[in-house]
Coordinates of C-alpha atoms in Angstrom, one line a residue:
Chain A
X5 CA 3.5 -3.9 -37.6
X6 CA -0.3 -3.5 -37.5
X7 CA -1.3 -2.0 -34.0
X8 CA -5.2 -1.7 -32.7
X9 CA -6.4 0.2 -30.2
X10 CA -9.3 -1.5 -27.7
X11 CA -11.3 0.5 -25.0
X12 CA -13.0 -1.3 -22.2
X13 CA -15.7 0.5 -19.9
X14 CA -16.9 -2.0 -17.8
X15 CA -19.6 -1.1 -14.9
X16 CA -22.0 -2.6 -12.7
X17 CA -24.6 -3.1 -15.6
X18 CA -22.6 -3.6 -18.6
X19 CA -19.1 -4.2 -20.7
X20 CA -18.6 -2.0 -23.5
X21 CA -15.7 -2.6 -26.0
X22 CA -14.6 -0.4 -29.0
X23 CA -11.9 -1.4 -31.4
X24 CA -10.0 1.4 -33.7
X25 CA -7.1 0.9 -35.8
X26 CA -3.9 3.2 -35.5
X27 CA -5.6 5.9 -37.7
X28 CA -8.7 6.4 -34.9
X29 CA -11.1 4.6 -37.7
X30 CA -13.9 2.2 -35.9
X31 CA -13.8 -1.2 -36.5
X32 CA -15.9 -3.2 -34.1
X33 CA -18.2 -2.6 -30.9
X34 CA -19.0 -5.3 -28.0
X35 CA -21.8 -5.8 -25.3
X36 CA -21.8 -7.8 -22.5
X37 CA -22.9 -8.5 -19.1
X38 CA -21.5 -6.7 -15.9
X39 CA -17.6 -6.5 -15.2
X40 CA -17.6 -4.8 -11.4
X41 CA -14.6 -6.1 -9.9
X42 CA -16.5 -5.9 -6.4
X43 CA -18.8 -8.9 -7.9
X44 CA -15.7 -11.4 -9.0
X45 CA -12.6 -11.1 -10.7
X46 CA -13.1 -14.4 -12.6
X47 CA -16.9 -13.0 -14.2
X48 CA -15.2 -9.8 -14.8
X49 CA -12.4 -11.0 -17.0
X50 CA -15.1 -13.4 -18.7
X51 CA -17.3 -10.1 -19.4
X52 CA -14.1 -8.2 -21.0
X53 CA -12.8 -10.6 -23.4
X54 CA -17.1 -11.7 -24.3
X55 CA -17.1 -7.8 -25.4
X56 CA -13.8 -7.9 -27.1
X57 CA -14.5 -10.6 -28.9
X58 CA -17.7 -9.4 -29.9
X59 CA -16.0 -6.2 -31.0
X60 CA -13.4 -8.3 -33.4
X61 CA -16.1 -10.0 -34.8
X62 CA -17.4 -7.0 -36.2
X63 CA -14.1 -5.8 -37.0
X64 CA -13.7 -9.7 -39.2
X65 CA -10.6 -9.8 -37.1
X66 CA -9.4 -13.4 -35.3
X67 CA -8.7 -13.7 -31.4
X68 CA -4.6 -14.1 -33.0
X69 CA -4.8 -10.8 -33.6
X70 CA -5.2 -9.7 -29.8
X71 CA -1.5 -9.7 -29.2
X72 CA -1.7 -6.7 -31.4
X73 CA -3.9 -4.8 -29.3
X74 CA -3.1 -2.1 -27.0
X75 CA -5.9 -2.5 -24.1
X76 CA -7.2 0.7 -21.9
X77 CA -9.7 -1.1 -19.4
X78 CA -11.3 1.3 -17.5
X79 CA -13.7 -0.7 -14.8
X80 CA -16.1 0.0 -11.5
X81 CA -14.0 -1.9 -8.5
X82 CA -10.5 -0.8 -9.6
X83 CA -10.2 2.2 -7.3
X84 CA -9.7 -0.9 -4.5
X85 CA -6.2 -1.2 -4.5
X86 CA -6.5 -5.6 -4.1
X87 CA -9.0 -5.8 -6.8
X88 CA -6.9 -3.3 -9.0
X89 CA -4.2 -5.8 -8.5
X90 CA -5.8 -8.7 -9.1
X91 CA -7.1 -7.6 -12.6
X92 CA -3.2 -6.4 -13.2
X93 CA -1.5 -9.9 -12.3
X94 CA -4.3 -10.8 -15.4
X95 CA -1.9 -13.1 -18.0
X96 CA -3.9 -10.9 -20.7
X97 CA -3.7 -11.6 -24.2
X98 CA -2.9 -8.3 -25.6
X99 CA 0.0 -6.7 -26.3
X100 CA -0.1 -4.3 -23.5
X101 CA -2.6 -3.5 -20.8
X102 CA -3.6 -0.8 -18.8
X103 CA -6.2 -1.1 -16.3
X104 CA -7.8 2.1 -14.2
X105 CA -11.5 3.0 -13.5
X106 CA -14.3 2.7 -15.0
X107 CA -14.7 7.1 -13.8
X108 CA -11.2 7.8 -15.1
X109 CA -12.4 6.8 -18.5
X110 CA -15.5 8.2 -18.5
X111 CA -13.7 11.5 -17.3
X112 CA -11.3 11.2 -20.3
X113 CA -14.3 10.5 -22.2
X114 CA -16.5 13.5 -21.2
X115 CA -14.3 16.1 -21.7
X116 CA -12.8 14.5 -25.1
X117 CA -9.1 14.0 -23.8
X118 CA -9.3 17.3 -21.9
X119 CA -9.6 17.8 -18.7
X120 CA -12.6 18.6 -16.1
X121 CA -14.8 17.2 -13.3
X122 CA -17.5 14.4 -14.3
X123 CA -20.3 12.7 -12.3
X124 CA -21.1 9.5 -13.0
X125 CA -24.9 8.0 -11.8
X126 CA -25.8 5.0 -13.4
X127 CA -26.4 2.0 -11.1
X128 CA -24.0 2.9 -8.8
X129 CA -22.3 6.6 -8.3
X130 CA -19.4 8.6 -8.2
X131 CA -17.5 11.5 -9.2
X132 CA -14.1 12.7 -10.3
X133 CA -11.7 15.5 -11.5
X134 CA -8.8 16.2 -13.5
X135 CA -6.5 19.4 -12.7
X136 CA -3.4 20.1 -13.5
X137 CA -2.1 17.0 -14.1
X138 CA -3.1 15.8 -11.0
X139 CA -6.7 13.1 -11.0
X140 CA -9.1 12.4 -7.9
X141 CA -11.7 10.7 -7.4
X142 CA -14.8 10.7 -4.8
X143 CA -17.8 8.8 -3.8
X144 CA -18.1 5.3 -5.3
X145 CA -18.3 3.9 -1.8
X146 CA -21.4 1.3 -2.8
X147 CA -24.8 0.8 -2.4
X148 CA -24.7 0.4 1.3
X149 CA -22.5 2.8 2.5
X150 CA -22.8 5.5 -0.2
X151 CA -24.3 6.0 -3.4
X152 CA -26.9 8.7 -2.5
X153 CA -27.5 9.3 -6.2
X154 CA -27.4 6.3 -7.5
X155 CA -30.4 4.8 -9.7
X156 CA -29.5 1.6 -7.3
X157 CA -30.3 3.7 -4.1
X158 CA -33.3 5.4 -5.8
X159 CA -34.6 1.6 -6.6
X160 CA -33.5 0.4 -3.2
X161 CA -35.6 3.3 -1.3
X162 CA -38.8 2.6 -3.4
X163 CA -38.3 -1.0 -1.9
X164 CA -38.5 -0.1 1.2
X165 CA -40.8 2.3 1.1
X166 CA -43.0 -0.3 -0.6
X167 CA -42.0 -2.7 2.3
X168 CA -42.7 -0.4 4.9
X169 CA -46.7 0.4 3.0
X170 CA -46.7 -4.0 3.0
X171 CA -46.3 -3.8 6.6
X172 CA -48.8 -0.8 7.2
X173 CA -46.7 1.5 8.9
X174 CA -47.1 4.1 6.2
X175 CA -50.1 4.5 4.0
X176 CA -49.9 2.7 0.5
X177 CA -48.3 4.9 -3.0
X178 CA -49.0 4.7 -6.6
X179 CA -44.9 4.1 -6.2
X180 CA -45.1 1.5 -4.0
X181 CA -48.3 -0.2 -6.2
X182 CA -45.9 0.3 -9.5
X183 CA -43.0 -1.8 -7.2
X184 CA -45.5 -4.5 -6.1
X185 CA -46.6 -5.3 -9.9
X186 CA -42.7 -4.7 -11.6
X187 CA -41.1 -7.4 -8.6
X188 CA -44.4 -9.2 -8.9
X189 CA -45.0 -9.8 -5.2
X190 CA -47.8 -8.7 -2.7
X191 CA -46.5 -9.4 0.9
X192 CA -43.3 -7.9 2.3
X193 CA -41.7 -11.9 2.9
X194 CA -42.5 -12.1 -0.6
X195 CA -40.5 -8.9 -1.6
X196 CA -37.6 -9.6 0.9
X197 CA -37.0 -13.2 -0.1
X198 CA -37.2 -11.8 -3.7
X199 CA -34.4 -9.3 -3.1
X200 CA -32.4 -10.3 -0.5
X201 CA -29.6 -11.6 -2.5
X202 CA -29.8 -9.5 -5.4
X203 CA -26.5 -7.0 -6.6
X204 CA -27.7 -3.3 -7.5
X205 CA -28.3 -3.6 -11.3
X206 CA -31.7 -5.2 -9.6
X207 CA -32.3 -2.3 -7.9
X208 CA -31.4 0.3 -10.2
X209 CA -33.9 -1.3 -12.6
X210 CA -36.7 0.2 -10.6
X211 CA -35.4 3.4 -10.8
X212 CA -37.0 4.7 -14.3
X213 CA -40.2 3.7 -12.4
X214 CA -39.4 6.0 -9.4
X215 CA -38.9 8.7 -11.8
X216 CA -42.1 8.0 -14.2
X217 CA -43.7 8.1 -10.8
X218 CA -41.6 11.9 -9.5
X219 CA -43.0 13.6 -13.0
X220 CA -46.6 12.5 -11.9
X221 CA -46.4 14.1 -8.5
X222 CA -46.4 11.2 -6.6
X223 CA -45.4 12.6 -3.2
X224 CA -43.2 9.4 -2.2
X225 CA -41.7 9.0 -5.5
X226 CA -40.6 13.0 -5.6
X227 CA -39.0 12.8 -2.0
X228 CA -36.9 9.8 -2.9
X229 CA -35.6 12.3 -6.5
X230 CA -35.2 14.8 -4.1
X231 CA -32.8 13.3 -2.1
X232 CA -31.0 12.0 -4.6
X233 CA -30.6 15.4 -6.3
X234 CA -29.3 16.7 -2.9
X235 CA -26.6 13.8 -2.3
X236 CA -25.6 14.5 -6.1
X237 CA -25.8 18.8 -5.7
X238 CA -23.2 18.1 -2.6
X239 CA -20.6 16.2 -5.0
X240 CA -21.6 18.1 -7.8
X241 CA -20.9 21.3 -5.7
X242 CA -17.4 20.2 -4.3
X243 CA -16.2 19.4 -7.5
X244 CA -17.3 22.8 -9.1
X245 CA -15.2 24.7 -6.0
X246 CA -11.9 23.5 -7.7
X247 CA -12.7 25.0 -10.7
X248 CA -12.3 22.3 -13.6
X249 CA -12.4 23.1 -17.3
X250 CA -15.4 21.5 -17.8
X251 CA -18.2 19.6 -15.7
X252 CA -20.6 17.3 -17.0
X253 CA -23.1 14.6 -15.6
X254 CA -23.1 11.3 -17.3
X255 CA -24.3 7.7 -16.9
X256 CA -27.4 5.8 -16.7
X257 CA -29.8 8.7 -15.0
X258 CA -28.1 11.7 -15.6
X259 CA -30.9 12.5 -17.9
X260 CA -33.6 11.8 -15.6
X261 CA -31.8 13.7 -12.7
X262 CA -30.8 16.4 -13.6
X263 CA -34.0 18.2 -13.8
X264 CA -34.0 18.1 -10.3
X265 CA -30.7 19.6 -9.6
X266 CA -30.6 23.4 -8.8
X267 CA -30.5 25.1 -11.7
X268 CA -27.1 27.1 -11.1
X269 CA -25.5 23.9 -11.2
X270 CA -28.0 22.5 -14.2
X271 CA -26.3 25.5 -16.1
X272 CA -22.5 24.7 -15.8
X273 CA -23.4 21.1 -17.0
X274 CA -21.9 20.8 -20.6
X275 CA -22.6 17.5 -22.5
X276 CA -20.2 14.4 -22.7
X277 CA -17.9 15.3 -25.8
X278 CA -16.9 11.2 -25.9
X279 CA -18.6 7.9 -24.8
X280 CA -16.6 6.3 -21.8
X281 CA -15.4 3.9 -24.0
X282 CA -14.1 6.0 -26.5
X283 CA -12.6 7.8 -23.5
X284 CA -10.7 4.0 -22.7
X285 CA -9.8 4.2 -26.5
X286 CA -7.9 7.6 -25.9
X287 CA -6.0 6.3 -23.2
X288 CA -4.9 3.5 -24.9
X289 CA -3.4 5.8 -27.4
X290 CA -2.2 8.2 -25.4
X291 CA -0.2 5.5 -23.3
X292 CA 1.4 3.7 -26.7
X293 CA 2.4 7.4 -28.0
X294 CA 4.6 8.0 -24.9
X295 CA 5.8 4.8 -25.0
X296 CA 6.9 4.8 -28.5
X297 CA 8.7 8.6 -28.1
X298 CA 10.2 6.8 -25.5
X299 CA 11.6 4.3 -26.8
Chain B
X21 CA -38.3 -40.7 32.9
X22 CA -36.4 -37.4 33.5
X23 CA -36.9 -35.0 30.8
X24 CA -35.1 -31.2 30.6
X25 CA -35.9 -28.1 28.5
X26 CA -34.0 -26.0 26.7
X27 CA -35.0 -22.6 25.5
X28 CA -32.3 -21.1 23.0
X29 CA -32.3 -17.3 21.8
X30 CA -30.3 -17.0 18.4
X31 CA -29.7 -13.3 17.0
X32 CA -27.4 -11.5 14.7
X33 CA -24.8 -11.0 17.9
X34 CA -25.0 -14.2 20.2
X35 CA -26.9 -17.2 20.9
X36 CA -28.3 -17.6 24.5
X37 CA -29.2 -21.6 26.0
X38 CA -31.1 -21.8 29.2
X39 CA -31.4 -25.6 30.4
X40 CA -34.5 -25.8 33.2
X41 CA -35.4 -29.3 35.4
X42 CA -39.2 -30.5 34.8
X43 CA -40.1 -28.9 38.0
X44 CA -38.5 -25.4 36.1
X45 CA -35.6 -25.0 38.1
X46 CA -32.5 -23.6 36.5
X47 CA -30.0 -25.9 35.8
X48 CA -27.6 -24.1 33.6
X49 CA -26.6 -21.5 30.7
X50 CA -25.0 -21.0 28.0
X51 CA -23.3 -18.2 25.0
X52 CA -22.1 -18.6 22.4
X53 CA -21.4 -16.2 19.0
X54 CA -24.3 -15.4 16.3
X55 CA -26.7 -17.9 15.1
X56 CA -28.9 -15.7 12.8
X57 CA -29.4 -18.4 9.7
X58 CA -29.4 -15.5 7.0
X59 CA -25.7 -16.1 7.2
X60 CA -25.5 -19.6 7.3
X61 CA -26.8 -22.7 8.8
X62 CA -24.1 -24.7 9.4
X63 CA -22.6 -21.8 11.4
X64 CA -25.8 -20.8 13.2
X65 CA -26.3 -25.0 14.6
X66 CA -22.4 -24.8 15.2
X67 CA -23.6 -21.3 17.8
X68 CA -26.9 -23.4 19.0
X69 CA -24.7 -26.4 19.9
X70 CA -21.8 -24.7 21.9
X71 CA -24.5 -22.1 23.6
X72 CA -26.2 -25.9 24.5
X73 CA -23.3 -27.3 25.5
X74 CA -22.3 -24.8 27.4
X75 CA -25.6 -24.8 29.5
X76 CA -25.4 -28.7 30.0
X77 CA -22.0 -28.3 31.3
X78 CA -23.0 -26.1 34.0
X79 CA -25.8 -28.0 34.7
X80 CA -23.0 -31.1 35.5
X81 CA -25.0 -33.1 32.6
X82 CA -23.1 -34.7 29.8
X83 CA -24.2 -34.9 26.5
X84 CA -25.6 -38.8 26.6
X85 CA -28.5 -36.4 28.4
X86 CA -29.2 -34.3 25.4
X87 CA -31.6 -37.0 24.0
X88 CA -33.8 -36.4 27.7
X89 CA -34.1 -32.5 26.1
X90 CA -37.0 -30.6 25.0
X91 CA -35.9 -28.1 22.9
X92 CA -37.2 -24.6 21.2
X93 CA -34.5 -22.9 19.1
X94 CA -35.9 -19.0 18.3
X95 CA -33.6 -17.9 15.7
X96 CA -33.2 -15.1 13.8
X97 CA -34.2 -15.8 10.1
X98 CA -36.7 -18.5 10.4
X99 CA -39.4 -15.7 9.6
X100 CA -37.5 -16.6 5.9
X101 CA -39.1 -19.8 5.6
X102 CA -36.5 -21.4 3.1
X103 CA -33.8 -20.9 6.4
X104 CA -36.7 -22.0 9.0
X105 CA -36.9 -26.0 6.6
X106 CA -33.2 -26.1 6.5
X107 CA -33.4 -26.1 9.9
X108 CA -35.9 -27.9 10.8
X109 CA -34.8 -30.7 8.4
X110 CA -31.9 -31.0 11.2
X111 CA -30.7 -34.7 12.4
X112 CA -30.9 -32.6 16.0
X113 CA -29.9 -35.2 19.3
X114 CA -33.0 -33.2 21.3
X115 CA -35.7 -35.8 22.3
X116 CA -38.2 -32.6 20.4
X117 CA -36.9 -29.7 18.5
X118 CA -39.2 -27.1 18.2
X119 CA -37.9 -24.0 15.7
X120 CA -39.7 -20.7 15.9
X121 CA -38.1 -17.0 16.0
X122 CA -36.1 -15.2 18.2
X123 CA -38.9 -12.4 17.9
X124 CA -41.5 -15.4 18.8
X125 CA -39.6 -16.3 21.7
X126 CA -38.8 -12.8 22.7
X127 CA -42.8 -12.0 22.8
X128 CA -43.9 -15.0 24.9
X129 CA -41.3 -14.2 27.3
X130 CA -41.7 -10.3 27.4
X131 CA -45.4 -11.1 28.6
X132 CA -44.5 -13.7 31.0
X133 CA -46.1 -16.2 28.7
X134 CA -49.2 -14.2 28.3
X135 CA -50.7 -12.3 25.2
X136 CA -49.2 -9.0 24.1
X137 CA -47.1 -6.8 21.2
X138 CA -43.1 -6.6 21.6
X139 CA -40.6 -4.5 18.9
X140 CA -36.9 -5.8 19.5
X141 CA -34.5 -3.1 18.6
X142 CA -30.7 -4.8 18.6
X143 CA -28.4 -5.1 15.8
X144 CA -31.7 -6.2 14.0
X145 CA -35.0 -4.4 13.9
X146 CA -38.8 -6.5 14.0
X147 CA -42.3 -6.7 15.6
X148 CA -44.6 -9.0 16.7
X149 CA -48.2 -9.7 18.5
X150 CA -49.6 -12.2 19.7
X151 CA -54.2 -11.3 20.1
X152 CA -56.8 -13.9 20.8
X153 CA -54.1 -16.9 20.0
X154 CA -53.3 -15.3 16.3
X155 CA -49.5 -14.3 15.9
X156 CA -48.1 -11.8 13.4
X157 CA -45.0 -10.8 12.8
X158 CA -43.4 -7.0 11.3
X159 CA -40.6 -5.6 9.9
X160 CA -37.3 -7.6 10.3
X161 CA -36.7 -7.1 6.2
X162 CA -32.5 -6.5 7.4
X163 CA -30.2 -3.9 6.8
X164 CA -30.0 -3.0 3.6
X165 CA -34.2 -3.3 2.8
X166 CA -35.3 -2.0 6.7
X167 CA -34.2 -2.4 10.2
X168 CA -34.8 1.4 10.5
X169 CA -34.6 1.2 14.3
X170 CA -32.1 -0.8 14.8
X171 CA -28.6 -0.8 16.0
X172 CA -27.1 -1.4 12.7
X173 CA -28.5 1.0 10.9
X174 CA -27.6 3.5 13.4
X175 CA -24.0 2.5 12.8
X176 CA -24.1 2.5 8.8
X177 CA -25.6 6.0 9.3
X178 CA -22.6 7.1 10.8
X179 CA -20.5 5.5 8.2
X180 CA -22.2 6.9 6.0
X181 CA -22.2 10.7 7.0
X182 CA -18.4 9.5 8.2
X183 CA -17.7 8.9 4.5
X184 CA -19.1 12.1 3.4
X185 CA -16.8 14.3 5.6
X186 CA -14.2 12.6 4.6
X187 CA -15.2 13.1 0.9
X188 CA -15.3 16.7 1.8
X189 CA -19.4 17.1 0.8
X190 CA -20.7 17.8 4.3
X191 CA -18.4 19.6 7.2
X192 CA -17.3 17.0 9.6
X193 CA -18.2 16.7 12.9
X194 CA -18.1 15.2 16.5
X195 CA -19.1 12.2 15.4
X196 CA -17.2 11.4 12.3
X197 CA -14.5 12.1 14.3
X198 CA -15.7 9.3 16.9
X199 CA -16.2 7.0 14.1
X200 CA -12.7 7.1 12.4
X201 CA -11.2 6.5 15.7
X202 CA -13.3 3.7 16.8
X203 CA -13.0 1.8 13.2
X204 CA -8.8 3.2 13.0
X205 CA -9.3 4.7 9.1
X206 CA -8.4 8.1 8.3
X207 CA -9.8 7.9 4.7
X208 CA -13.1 7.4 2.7
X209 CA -11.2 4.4 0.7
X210 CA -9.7 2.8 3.9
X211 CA -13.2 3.0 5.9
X212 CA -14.7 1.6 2.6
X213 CA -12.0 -2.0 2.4
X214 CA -12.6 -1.9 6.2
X215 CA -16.3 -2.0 6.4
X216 CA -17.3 -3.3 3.0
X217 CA -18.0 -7.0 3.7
X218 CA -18.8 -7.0 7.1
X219 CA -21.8 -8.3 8.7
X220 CA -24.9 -6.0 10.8
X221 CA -23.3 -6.8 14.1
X222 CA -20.0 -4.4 12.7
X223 CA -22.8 -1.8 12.3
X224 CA -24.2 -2.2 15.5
X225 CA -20.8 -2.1 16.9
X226 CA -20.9 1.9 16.7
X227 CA -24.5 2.7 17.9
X228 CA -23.4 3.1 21.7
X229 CA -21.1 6.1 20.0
X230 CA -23.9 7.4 18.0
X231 CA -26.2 7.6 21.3
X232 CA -23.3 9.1 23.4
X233 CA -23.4 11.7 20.9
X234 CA -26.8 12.7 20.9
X235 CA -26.5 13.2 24.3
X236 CA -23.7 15.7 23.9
X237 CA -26.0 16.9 21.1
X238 CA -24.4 16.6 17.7
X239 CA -25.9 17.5 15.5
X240 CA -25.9 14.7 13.1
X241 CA -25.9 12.2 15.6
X242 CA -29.2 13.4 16.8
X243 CA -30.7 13.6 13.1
X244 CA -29.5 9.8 13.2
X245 CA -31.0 9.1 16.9
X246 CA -34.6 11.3 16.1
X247 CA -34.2 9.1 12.4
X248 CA -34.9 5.9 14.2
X249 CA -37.0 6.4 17.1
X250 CA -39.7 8.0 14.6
X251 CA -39.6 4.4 12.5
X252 CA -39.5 2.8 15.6
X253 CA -42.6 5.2 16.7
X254 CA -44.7 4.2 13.2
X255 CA -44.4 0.6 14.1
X256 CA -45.3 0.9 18.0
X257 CA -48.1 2.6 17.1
X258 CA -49.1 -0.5 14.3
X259 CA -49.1 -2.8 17.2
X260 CA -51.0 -0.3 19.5
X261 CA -53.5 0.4 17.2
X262 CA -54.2 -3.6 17.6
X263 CA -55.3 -3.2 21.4
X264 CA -52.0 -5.9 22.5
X265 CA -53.1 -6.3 26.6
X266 CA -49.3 -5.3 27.3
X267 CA -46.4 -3.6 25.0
X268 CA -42.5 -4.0 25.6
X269 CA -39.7 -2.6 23.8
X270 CA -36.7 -5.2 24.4
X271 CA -33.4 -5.9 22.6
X272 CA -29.5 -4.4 22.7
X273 CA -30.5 -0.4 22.6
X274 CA -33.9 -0.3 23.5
X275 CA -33.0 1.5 26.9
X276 CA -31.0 4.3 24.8
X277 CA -34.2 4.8 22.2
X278 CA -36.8 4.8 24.4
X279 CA -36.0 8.4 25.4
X280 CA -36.3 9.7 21.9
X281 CA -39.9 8.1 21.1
X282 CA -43.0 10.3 22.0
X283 CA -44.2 10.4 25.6
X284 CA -47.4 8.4 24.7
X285 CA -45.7 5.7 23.2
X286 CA -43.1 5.4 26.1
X287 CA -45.6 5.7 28.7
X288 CA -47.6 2.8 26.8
X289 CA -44.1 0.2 27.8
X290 CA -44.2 -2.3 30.0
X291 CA -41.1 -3.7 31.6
X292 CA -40.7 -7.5 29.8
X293 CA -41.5 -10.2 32.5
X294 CA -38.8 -12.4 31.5
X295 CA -36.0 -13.1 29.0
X296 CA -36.7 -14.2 25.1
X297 CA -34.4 -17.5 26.4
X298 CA -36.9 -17.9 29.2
X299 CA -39.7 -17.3 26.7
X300 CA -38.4 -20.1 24.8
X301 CA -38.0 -22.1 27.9
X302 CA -41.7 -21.6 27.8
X303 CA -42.6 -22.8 24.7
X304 CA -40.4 -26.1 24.7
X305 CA -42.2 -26.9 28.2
X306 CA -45.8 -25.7 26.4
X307 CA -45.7 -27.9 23.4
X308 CA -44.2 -30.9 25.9
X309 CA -47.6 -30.4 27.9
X310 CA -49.8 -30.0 25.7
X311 CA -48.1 -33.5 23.7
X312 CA -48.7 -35.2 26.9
X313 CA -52.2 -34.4 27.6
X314 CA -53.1 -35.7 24.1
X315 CA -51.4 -39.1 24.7

């Protein structure tokens, strides 16, 4: 029987799917929207199978062959126990289905089936480690209660700083200008109306101009990197004192960060051997290999 | 005919109704739970209707009366003016509905119904003036854009440092302690399902520990305290700069802030005159007056 492999990395911004065949060859990729289980069940499900799909299209395979898939679906929201449960009681399509986080696979991912420690800071944040055998995770804990180094949070602080230069409490930025123009509004009601209801991809989107705004010195701009870097030195720093294999700092601005990070802990970052997704991919493998020497 | 007044107060805790007599005696009052109309306006004319009830049932008046009553409603939210048309689009049984804000109402009555500046700092955090019969309002952007004074954000604070002790990133403390008793979670990912969808008033809920704290002088409790008394201190001195004839502080931890601000600014206070519900009393009986003298 002909088996497939699909991994799933589904975050707050995006859904990426990859599709290999028994021998690890690539046959098909998929994009789609967000799949954060915080934000809906229902929408996240819809966002999986739109990037499967997308990925057996390239592969000129048809939706009958999905009961020959094994599935690894690694996705932001599954460390909640109800939502992790929710996504399992799923009456999937594929042959089998494994679900876990969005951070485990990226952790699988980074370190190429190996273990170590990974950060994650891409709209949200969070880290995690493998030791022994034994997996934790930390942070994650969303953009109002956590997420200190989260492009979200960097976004979300340029907003109100912005807000709080609209009000004239604090003098105006070239930051808080670069806000006004990208949300397109000029009074604070405009701005809070604008954002009130809005998930953290919205805010994260301001982030790349927070940092275009650090590099040229702007003093609001290189306070907000600042403590950002701090929140992510403090995690970064606790996972480094269990001594993984390996540590690296991925998502959305890792890249952008890291800079700012001290540089004893720049120099134990080593770069992400696999994508998240192929990290989902591994699992998927790894899970139908014990299962078949099992049976 | 006999005609009534009723001033109500709606915030992000409660909703206070004060029913007065032409001649301004009191004839009842009423509470009831939140009526801010961020978070719905069903629920919030649900609060202004059993706050009103309440009043006219103490007053020994049954509610064939309500269509004797002049009414101003100051709510939280109808600074959003999508919230305030909702509102005022209401099928109300008043004789008059006037809608304005709770900050509005909380101003005229600080001042005794004369000019001046009032910041409320309860589970919510805004500004206002009244100079020379213009009236501007500040802040008030909610938790997760602003409110840096408020109650609420107090609270998240200590959630938030809560949730990095129990991550292991920062040493924990006094108050984290405090915290995990108060909200019963021993861990970051039971703190996180307790706290994640709930409302500012939850928040606000924990600044009384965060205060009691400071005083014993934790550490991070008085970061948190010193935090919000100098973003109360930048709007203060907004308003002040303006020349207001009198200043107030009012709202649910004013009395535990003021301490913290700089001796100018606290020495620049002035106890309020009356009650935001009597303030609104004000207005209802105002805009009846001045009705009549242009029939």
């Amino acid at each position: 029987m002909t088996v497939f492999f699909l991994g799933v990395d589904g975050g707050g911004s995006n859904t990426r799917a990859r599709l290999e065949d028994a021998k690890g060859n690539l046959l098909g990729v998929g994009l789609a929207g967000p799949s954060n289980l915080v934000r809906g069940i229902p929408a996240a499900k819809a966002a999986i199978m739109d990037a499967t799909s997308a990925a057996l299209q390239q592969a000129s395979l048809s939706s009958s062959q999905l009961s020959s898939i094994h599935a690894c679906i690694g996705v932001a929201g599954a460390n909640v126990d109800s939502y992790a449960s929710q996504l399992n009681a799923w009456q999937h399509p594929f042959h089998s289905l494994q679900v876990t986080t969005d951070l485990h696979v990226a952790l699988v991912g980074s370190h190429g089936g190996g273990e170590g420690a990974v950060i994650i800071t891409g709209t949200g944040f969070c880290g995690g480690i493998s030791l022994n055998g034994d997996y934790c995770e930390v942070g994650g804990h969303g953009l109002l209660m956590g997420d200190g180094g989260s492009g979200a949070l960097l976004g979300l602080r340029a907003v109100r700083h912005t807000l709080e230069t609209l009000d004239g409490v604090v003098p105006t930025s070239d930051l808080a200008q670069a806000v006004c123009k990208k949300l397109g509004c000029n009074t604070a009601a405009e701005m809070v109306s604008a954002s009130i209801e809005q998930p953290p991809v919205y805010f994260a989107a301001l982030a790349p101009t927070v940092f275009e705004w650090a590099k040229l010195e702007d003093e609001t701009a290189l306070e907000i990197v600042h403590k950002a870097a701090r929140f992510t030195a403090n995690y970064a720093r606790l996972l480094l004192n269990k001594r993984p294999q390996r540590f690296s700092v991925i998502g959305g601005i890792a890249e952008s960060l890291l800079p700012y990070l001290p540089e004893d802990l720049q120099k134990q970052c080593a770069p992400a051997l696999c994508t998240p997704v192929e990290g989902a991919v591994l699992l998927a493998r790894r899970k139908h290999q014990s299962f078949a020497a099992n049976m």
